[in-house]
């Protein structure tokens, strides 16, 4: 099932806050009829985006702003939300 960019951003933000269960619930709310296992797999696919390890590496190297810009570029998160996401890495 496809999700709109806002829903993906909401799920990404929840994952950054280490709230995977809530992220799965958001996915299920937007995709009624999907199994819990399928929702979990979809959320894990969002979590494993190719830019995520790069953002983590940038943060670890003291480049949090660059990491936030990377997240902002690849998601529909605002810069403020992207910074919050990076802070949670």
CSV table of C-alpha atoms in Angstrom, one decimal:
chain,number,residue,atom,x,y,z
A,1,UNK,CA,0.0,0.0,0.0
A,2,UNK,CA,1.2,3.5,-0.7
A,3,UNK,CA,1.4,6.2,1.9
A,4,UNK,CA,1.3,9.9,1.4
A,5,UNK,CA,4.5,11.9,2.3
A,6,UNK,CA,3.0,13.3,5.5
A,7,UNK,CA,2.2,9.8,6.8
A,8,UNK,CA,5.8,8.7,6.0
A,9,UNK,CA,7.1,11.7,7.8
A,10,UNK,CA,5.0,11.0,10.8
A,11,UNK,CA,6.2,7.4,10.9
A,12,UNK,CA,9.8,8.5,10.4
A,13,UNK,CA,9.5,10.9,13.3
A,14,UNK,CA,8.0,8.2,15.6
A,15,UNK,CA,10.9,5.9,14.6
A,16,UNK,CA,13.4,8.6,15.5
A,17,UNK,CA,11.7,8.9,18.9
A,18,UNK,CA,12.1,5.1,19.3
A,19,UNK,CA,8.3,4.6,19.2
A,20,UNK,CA,8.1,1.8,16.7
A,21,UNK,CA,4.8,0.4,18.1
A,22,UNK,CA,3.1,3.8,17.5
A,23,UNK,CA,4.6,4.0,14.0
A,24,UNK,CA,3.1,0.6,13.2
A,25,UNK,CA,-0.3,1.9,14.5
A,26,UNK,CA,-0.1,4.9,12.3
A,27,UNK,CA,0.6,2.7,9.3
A,28,UNK,CA,-2.4,0.4,10.3
A,29,UNK,CA,-4.6,3.5,10.7
A,30,UNK,CA,-3.8,4.5,7.1
A,31,UNK,CA,-4.1,1.0,5.7
A,32,UNK,CA,-7.1,-0.7,7.2
A,33,UNK,CA,-7.2,-4.4,6.5
A,34,UNK,CA,-3.4,-4.9,6.4
A,35,UNK,CA,-2.1,-7.5,8.8
A,36,UNK,CA,0.0,-6.5,11.8
A,37,UNK,CA,3.0,-8.4,10.3
A,38,UNK,CA,2.7,-6.6,7.0
A,39,UNK,CA,2.5,-3.2,8.8
A,40,UNK,CA,5.6,-4.1,10.9
A,41,UNK,CA,7.5,-5.0,7.7
A,42,UNK,CA,6.4,-1.8,6.0
A,43,UNK,CA,7.5,0.3,8.9
A,44,UNK,CA,10.9,-1.5,9.1
A,45,UNK,CA,11.3,-0.8,5.4
A,46,UNK,CA,10.8,2.9,6.1
A,47,UNK,CA,13.3,2.7,8.9
A,48,UNK,CA,15.9,1.1,6.6
A,49,UNK,CA,15.9,4.0,4.1
A,50,UNK,CA,19.3,4.3,2.4
A,51,UNK,CA,19.9,7.8,3.8
A,52,UNK,CA,19.4,6.8,7.4
A,53,UNK,CA,22.9,5.2,8.0
A,54,UNK,CA,24.5,8.2,6.3
A,55,UNK,CA,22.6,10.6,8.6
A,56,UNK,CA,23.7,8.6,11.6
A,57,UNK,CA,27.3,8.7,10.5
A,58,UNK,CA,27.2,12.5,10.0
A,59,UNK,CA,25.7,12.9,13.5
A,60,UNK,CA,28.4,10.7,15.0
A,61,UNK,CA,31.0,12.9,13.3
A,62,UNK,CA,29.6,16.0,14.8
A,63,UNK,CA,27.8,17.1,11.7
A,64,UNK,CA,24.3,17.2,13.0
A,65,UNK,CA,23.2,20.1,10.8
A,66,UNK,CA,24.3,18.2,7.7
A,67,UNK,CA,22.5,15.1,8.9
A,68,UNK,CA,19.4,17.1,9.4
A,69,UNK,CA,19.7,18.6,5.9
A,70,UNK,CA,20.1,15.1,4.5
A,71,UNK,CA,16.9,13.9,6.3
A,72,UNK,CA,15.0,17.0,5.2
A,73,UNK,CA,16.1,16.4,1.6
A,74,UNK,CA,14.9,12.8,1.5
A,75,UNK,CA,11.7,13.2,3.5
A,76,UNK,CA,8.9,15.6,3.8
A,77,UNK,CA,10.0,16.6,7.3
A,78,UNK,CA,10.5,20.3,8.0
A,79,UNK,CA,14.1,21.3,9.1
A,80,UNK,CA,12.9,21.5,12.7
A,81,UNK,CA,11.4,17.9,12.5
A,82,UNK,CA,14.5,16.7,10.7
A,83,UNK,CA,16.7,18.1,13.5
A,84,UNK,CA,14.5,16.4,16.0
A,85,UNK,CA,14.9,13.2,14.0
A,86,UNK,CA,18.7,13.5,14.0
A,87,UNK,CA,18.7,14.3,17.7
A,88,UNK,CA,17.0,10.9,18.2
A,89,UNK,CA,19.6,9.0,16.2
